[in-house]
XYZ file of C-alpha atoms in Angstrom:
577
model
C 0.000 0.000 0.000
C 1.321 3.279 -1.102
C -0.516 6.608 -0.706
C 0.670 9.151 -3.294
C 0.003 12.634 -2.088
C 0.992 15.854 -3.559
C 0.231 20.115 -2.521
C -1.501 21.712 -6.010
C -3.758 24.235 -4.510
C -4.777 25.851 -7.287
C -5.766 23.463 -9.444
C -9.025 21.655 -10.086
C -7.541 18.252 -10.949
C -4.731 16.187 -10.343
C -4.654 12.628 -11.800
C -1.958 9.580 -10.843
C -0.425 8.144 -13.689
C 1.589 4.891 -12.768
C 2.606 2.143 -15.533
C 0.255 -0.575 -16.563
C -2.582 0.900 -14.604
C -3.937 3.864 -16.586
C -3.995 7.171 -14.749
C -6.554 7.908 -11.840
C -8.162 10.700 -10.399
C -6.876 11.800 -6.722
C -8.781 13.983 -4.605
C -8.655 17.553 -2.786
C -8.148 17.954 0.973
C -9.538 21.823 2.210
C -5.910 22.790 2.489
C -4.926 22.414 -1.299
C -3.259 18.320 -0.785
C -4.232 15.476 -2.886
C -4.643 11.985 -2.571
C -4.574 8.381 -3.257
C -4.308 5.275 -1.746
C -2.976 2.767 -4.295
C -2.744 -0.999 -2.751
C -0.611 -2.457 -5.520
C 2.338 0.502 -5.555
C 5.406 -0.331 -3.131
C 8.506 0.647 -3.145
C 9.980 0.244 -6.663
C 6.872 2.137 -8.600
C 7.370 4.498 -10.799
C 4.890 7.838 -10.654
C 3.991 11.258 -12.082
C 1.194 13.113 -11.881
C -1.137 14.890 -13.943
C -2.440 18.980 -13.652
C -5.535 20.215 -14.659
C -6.730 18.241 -18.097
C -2.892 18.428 -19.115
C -1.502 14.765 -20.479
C 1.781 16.229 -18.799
C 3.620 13.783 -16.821
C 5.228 15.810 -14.145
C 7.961 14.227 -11.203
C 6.497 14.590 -7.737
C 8.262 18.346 -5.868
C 8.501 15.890 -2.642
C 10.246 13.246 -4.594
C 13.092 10.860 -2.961
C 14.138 8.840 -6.091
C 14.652 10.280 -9.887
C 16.308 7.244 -11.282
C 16.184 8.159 -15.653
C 16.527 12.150 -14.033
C 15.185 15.172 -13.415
C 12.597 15.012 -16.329
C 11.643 11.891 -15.857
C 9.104 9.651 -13.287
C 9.937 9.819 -9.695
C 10.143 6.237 -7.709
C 8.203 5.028 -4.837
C 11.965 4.431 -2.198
C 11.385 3.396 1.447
C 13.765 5.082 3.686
C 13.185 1.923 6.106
C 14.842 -0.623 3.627
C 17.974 0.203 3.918
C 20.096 -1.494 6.842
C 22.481 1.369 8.906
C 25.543 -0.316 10.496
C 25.386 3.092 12.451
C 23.665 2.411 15.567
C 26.526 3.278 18.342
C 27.177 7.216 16.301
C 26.902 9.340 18.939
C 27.873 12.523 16.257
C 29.921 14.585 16.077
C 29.454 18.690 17.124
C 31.121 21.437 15.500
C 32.829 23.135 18.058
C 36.456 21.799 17.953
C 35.883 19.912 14.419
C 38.317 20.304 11.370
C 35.746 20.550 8.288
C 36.648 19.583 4.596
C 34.669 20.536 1.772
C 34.539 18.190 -1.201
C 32.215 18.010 -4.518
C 31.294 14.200 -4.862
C 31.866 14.522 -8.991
C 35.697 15.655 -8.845
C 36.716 13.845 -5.751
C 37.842 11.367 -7.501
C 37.819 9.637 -10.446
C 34.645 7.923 -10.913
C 33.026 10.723 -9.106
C 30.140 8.586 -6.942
C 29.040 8.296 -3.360
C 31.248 4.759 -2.862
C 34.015 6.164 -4.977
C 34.040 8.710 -2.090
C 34.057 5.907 0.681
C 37.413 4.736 -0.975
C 39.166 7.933 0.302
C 37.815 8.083 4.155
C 40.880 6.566 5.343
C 42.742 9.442 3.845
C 40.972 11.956 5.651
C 41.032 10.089 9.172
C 44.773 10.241 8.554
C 44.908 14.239 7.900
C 42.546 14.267 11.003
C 39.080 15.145 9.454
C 36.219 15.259 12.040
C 33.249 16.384 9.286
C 33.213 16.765 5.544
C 31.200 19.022 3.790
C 29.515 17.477 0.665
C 28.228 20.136 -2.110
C 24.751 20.034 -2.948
C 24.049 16.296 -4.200
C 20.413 16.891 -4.657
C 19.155 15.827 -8.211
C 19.913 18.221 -11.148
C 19.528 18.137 -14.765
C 22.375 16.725 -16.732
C 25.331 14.496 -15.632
C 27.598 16.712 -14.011
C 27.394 20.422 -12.360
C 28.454 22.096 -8.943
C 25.247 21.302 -7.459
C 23.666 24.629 -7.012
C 21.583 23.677 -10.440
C 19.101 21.494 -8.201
C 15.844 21.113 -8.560
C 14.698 18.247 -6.854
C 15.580 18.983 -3.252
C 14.484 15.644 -1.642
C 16.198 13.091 -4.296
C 19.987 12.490 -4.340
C 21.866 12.869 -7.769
C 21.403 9.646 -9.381
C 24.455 9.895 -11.242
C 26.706 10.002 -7.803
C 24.488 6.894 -6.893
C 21.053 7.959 -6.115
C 19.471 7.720 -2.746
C 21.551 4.143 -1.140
C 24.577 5.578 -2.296
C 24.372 8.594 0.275
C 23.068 6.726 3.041
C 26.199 4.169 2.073
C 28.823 7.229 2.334
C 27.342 8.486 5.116
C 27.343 5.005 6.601
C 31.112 4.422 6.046
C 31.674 7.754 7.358
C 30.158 7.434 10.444
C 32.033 3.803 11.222
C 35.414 5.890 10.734
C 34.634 8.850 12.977
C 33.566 11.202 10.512
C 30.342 13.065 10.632
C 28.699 13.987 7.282
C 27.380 17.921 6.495
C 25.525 18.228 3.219
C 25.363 21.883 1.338
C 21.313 22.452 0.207
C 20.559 25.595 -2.065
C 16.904 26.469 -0.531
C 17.347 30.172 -2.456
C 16.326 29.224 -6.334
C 15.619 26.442 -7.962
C 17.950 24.701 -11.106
C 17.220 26.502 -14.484
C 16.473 23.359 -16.141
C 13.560 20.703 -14.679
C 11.942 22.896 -11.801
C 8.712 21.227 -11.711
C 7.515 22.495 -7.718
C 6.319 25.983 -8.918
C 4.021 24.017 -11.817
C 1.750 22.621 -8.918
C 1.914 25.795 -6.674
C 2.756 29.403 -5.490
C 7.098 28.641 -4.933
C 8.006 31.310 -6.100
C 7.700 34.960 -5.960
C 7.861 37.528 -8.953
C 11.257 38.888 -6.984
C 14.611 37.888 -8.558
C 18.270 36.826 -6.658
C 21.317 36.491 -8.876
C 20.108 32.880 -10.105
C 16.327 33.177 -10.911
C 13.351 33.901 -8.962
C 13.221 33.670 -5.193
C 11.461 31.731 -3.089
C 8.159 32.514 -1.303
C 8.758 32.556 2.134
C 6.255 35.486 2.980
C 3.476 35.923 0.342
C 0.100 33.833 0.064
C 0.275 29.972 0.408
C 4.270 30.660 1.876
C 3.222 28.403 4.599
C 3.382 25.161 2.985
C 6.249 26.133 1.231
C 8.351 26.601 3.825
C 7.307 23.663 5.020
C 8.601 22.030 1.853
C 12.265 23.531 3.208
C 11.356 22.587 6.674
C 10.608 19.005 5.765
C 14.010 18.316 3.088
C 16.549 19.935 5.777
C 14.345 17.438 8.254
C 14.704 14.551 5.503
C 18.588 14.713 4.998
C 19.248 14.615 8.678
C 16.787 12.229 10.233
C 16.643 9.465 6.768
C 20.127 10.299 5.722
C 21.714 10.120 8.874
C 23.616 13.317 8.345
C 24.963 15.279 11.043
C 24.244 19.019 9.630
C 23.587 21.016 6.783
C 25.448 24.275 5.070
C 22.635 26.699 3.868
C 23.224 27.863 0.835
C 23.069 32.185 0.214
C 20.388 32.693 3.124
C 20.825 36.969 2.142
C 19.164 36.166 -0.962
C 15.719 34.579 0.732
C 13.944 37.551 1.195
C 11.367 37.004 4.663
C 9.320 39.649 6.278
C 7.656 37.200 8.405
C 8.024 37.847 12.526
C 9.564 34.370 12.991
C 11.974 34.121 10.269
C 12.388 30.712 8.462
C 16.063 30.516 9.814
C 15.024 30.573 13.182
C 12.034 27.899 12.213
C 14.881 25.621 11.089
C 16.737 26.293 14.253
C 13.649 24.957 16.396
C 12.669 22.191 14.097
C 16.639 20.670 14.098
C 16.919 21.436 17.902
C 13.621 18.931 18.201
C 15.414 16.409 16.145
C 18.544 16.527 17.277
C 16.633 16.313 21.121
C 14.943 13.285 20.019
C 17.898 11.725 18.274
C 20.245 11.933 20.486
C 23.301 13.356 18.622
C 24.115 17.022 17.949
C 22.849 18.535 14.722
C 24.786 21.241 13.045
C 23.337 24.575 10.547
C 25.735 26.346 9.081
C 24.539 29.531 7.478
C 26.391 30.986 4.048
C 25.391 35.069 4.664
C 26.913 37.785 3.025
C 25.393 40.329 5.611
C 28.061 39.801 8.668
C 25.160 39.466 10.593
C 25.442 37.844 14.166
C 21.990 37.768 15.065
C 22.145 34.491 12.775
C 24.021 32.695 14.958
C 23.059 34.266 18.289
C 21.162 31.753 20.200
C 17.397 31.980 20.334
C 17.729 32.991 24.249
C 19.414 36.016 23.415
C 17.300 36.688 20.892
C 18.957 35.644 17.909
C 18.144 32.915 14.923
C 19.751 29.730 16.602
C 22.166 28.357 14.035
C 25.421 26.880 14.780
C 27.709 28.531 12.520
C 28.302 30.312 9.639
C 30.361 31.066 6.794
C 33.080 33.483 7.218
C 34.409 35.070 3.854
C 36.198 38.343 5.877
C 38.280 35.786 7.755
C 39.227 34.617 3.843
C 39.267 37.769 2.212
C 41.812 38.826 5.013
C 44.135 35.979 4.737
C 44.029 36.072 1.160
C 44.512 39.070 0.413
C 47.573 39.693 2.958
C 49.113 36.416 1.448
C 48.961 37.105 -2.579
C 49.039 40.592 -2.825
C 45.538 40.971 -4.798
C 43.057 43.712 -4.220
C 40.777 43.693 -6.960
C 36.702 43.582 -6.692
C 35.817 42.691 -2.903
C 39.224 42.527 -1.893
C 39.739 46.137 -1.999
C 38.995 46.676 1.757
C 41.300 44.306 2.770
C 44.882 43.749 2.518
C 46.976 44.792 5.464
C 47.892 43.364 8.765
C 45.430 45.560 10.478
C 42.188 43.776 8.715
C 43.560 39.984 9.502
C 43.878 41.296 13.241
C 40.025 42.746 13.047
C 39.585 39.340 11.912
C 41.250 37.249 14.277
C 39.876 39.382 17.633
C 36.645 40.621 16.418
C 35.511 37.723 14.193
C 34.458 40.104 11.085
C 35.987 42.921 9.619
C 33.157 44.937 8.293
C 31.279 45.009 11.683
C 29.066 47.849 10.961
C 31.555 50.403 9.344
C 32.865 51.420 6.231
C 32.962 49.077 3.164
C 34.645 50.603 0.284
C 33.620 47.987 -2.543
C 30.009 48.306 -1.455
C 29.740 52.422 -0.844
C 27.983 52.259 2.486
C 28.810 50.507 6.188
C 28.338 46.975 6.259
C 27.761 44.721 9.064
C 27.364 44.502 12.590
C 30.254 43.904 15.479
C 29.815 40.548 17.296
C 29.486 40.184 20.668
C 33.255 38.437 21.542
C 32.312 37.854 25.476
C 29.040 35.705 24.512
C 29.430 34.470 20.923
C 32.464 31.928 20.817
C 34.456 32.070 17.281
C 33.956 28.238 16.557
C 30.446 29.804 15.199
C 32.779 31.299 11.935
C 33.454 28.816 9.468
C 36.769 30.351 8.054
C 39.082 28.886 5.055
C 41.842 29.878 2.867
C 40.307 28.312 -0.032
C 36.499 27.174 -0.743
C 34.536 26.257 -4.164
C 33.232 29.501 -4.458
C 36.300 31.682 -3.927
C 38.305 29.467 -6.593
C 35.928 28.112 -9.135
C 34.870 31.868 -8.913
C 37.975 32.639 -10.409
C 38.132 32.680 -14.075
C 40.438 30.297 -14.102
C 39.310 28.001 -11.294
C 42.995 28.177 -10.062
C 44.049 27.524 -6.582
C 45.949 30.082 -4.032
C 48.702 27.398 -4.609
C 49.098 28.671 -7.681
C 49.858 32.180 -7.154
C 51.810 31.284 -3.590
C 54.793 29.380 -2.293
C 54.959 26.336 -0.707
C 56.389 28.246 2.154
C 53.635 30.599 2.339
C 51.034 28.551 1.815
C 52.182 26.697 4.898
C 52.558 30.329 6.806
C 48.425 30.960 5.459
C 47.703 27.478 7.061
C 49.524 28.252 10.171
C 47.433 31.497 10.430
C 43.903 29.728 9.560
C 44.704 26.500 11.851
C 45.578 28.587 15.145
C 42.801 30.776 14.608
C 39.755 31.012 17.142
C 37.279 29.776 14.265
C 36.384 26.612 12.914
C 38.569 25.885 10.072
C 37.685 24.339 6.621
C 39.754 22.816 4.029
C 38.623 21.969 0.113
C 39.610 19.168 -1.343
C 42.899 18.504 -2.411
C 44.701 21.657 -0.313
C 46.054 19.628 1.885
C 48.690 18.676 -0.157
C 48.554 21.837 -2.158
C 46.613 19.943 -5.156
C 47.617 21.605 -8.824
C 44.011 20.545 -10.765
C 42.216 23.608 -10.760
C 38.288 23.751 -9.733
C 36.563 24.929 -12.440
C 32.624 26.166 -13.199
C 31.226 23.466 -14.902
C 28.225 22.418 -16.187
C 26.574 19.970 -18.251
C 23.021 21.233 -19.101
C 21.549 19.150 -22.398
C 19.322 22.110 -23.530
C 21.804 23.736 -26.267
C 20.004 27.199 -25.845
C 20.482 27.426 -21.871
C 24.467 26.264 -22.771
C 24.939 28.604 -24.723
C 23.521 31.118 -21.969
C 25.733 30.059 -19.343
C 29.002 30.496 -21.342
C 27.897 33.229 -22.912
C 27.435 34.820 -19.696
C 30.192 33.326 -18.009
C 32.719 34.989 -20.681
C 30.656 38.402 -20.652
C 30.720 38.554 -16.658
C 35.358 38.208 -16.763
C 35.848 40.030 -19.877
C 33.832 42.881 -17.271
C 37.143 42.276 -14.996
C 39.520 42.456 -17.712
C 40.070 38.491 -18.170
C 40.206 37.949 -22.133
C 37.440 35.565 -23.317
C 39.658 32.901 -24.412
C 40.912 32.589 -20.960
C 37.402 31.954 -19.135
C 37.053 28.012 -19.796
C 33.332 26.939 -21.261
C 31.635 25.600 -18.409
C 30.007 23.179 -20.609
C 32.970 21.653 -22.434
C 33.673 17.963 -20.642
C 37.364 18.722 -20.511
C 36.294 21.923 -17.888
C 34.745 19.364 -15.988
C 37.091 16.963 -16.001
C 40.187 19.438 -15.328
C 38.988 19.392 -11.972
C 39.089 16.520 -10.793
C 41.875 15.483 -8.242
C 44.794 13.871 -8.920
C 45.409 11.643 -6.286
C 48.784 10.319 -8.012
C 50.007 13.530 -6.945
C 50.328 12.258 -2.630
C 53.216 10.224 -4.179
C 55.200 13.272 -5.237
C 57.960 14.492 -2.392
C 56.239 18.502 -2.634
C 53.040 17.239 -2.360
C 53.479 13.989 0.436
C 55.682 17.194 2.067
C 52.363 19.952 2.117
C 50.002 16.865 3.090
C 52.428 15.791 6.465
C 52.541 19.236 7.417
C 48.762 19.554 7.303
C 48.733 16.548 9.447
C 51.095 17.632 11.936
C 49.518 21.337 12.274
C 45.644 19.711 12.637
C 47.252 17.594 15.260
C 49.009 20.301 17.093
C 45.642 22.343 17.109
C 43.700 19.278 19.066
C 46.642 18.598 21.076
C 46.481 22.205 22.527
C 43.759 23.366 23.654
C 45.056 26.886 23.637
C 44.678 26.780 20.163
C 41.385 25.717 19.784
C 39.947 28.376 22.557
C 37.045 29.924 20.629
C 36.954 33.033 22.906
C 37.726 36.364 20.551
C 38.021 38.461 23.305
C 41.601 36.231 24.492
C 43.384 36.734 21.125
C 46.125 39.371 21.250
C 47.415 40.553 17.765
C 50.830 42.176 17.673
C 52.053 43.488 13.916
C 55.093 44.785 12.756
C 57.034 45.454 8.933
C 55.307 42.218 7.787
C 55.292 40.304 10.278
C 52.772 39.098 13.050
C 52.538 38.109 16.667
C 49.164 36.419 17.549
C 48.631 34.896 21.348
C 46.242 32.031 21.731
C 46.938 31.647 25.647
C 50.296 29.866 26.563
C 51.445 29.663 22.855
C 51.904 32.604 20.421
C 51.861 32.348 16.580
C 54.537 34.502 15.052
C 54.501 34.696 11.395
C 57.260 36.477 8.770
C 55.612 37.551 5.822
C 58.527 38.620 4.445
C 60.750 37.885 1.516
C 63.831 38.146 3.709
C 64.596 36.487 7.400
C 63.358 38.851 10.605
C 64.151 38.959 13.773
C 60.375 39.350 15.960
C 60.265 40.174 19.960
C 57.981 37.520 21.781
C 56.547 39.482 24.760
C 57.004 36.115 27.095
C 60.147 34.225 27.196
C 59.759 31.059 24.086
C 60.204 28.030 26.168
C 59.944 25.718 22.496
C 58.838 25.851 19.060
C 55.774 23.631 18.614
C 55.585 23.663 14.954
C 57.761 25.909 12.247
C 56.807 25.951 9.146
C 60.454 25.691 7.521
C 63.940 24.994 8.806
C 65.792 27.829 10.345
C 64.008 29.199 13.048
C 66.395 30.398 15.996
C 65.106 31.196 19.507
C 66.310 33.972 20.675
C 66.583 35.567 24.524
C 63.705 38.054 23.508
C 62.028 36.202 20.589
C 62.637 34.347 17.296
C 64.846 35.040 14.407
C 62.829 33.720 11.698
C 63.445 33.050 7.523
C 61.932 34.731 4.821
C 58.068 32.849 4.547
C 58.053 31.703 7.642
C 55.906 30.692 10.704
C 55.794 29.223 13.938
C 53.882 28.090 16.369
C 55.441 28.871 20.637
C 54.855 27.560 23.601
C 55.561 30.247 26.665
């Protein structure tokens, strides 16, 4: 017994269509749901339904299965079937957790969920405590970041549909590792967005990738309890231990309890009745705390959030560049504003935008393991118009110094895949829409929006040429290279010093103490200090306590001095006093 069920309110039909069986008519609830009970259907059936006196075969918007794709039937799947091995996971919570952000499709080679379980191990080694999938929810075509989704219940069925999540997330959770999972709640996918055929989704407002959601107008209440329901989906059937919200500044809500907070209380109930922690991590270009201030103080309740000033510090004081956004930062003074005050555009001046931006946190009450920070992320290198890598532009020896900075920080640090061991295969924008007239669109657009920035068009890759795609996938071979097996120890060693100290993982902004000089920088996380030379030549720095040893240097070379450190050019350690 199966009963199919589906929210149309404003239509004055809706008919089942299943194989062999002819279509039949289902029927209206008062609240705009309809219904039917079919005895035969179980898990296996294939379904689509039917609007108004349209012979339109349309996927179900609640779907869990899209086996032949995003255009095709949806598939009765029973989330009871499948057999967890995961009964003694506890979880795992964010605060004190190294994060590492992969996309399933260029992780490795045959870019699935199980291909993924292959490389676990790996990660336990470098000391992983939660990865960070990209969006894996069904989109149209073979390949794509993600953030083309449309079917925000069903996993991609090219990375190995719905038992190939639950089977990574599985094998994750017998080696230690939670699982977070990226969902894009702001748009839907250009291509096979069927949700806003059967009802009021969206509104006639527009966000950088389409139309936005209704969160606010007429009918808004079932439809954000379409978003309530997937985030509850992913976390209670999937067994995942949180989930990164994609671009919540471009869901405009007017409502007095804002859907963020909603989320908040809905998770805190599951996580309550689950027994295990349950992580929301908010992406917000606002540098607004209220998100994560907890709901007792009157904020929105979530965990964490993404913290692009805490990158746009670090990478801007390590390569030198200061175009577009990275015009208000650069010097030592805005990685300091970072490190003690968690953002630097905390309510005052921003430059790029022409107006104050922000608002200052509160660094006695809001601990900095709420600010997801990174030197590298999908966004801020497949963003680039060459998808290249900071390792790239930088050094080995500063990109060791950049990871001493991020790894010693008070935040919660994030690494993407393959920067451990300073991976050369760029991450590219890539895409693999079938529709020739939306390709053409996207490149089109792609090259119009660098040329803007000075890149020449035959520099911007086309994001639907299989070679972009598959220029981006890791080269594993690469660990067996001296450089590389050399950037990946050190990794190791610094993510180990960081849980073997607990100085270093102190979340408390209001304890750092940033000292700055001609390039160089002091930073004291309790009994240890981080001293850093920026540099291109050696530099003798003053240590304010007397340096009983050197924890971890980044390079040979480094002399301790009565008074301090003489370091070499590029150059960091790590002190304990």
């Amino acid at each position: 017994m199966t009963e199919f069920n589906v929210w149309a309110p404003q239509t004055d039909r809706v008919r089942l269509r299943l194989p062999d069986t002819g279509d039949r008519e289902m029927t209206r609830s008062p609240d705009g749901w309809w219904r039917a009970e079919v005895p035969e259907a179980g898990p296996g059936t294939d379904y689509a339904f039917l609007l108004g006196d349209s012979d339109r075969a349309l996927p179900d918007p609640r779907s869990r299965w899209q086996p032949t794709g995003v255009h095709g039937p949806s598939r009765v799947y029973d989330h009871t079937a499948y057999q967890w091995s995961d009964q003694d996971w506890t979880g795992r919570q964010l605060p004190g957790s190294i994060l590492y952000e992969l996309h399933v499709g260029t992780f490795t080679p045959e870019g699935t969920f199980d291909a993924a379980v292959t490389r676990l191990d790996h990660l336990v080694d470098l000391g992983v405590d939660l990865i960070e999938l990209l969006p894996v929810n069904a989109f149209n075509g073979e390949y794509n970041w993600g953030y083309d989704g449309v079917c925000w219940y069903a996993p991609h069925e090219a990375y190995g549909g719905p038992d190939g999540l639950k089977r990574l997330v599985d094998a994750a959770h017998a080696r230690g590792i939670g699982v977070i999972l990226d969902v894009v709640y702001n748009h839907f996918g250009p291509s096979g967005a069927y949700a806003p055929m059967f009802g009021p989704y969206l509104t006639e407002q527009s966000n950088t990738w389409g139309r936005t959601v209704n969160l606010d107008g007429p009918h808004s209440d079932e439809v954000r309890r379409y978003i309530v329901d997937s985030v509850l989906t992913w976390l209670r059937d999937y067994h995942v231990d949180g989930l990164r919200l994609d671009a919540v500044h471009a869901m405009p809500d007017t409502r007095a309890v804002p859907l963020m907070e909603e989320l908040a209380v809905e998770v805190e109930s599951l996580a309550t009745h689950l027994g295990r922690p349950l992580s929301l991590i908010a992406e917000s270009d606002l540098n607004d705390p209220r998100l994560i201030t907890p709901r007792e103080a009157g904020g929105f309740g979530l965990h964490a959030q993404w913290n692009d000033d805490a990158h746009h510090a670090l990478h801007t004081l390590l390569t030198g560049e200061r175009q577009g956004y990275y015009a208000d930062f650069g010097s030592l003074d805005t990685l300091a504003d970072v490190l003690t005050a968690g953002f630097h555009h905390a309510g005052g001046r921003s430059g790029f935008r022409h107006r104050n931006h922000g608002r200052p946190v509160d660094r006695h009450r809001t601990p900095g393991h709420r600010l997801v920070a990174y030197l590298q992320n999908h966004d801020q290198i497949g963003n680039r118009a060459t998808g290249d890598r900071i390792s790239a532009t930088l050094s080995p020896a500063m990109l060791r110094v950049g990871a001493t900075l991020l790894f010693t920080a008070p935040f919660t640090p994030m690494l993407f895949m393959g920067e451990e061991w300073a991976a050369t295969t760029p991450w590219q924008f890539f895409t693999s829409h079938p529709e020739p007239e939306l390709a053409t669109a996207v490149a089109t657009g792609r090259r119009r929006e660098f040329a803007e920035h000075g890149w020449p068009e035959g520099d911007v890759p086309d994001p639907q040429d299989r070679q972009t795609f598959l220029r981006s996938r890791l080269d594993w071979a690469e660990l067996d290279k001296p450089e590389h097996r050399e950037m990946y120890d050190f990794h190791r060693r610094l993510i180990a010093l960081r849980k073997s100290r607990s100085d270093l993982s102190d979340p408390w902004l209001h304890a750092v103490d940033v000292q700055q000089g001609d390039r160089f920088l002091l930073v004291r996380r309790g009994r240890c200090w981080v001293v850093a030379n920026l540099a291109d030549e050696p530099q003798r720095v003053n240590v304010p306590d007397v340096v009983r040893r050197v924890l971890l240097a980044t390079g040979p070379g480094v002399t301790v001095m009565r008074d301090g450190l003489q370091l070499p050019a590029e150059t960091a350690a790590v002190v304990a006093v």
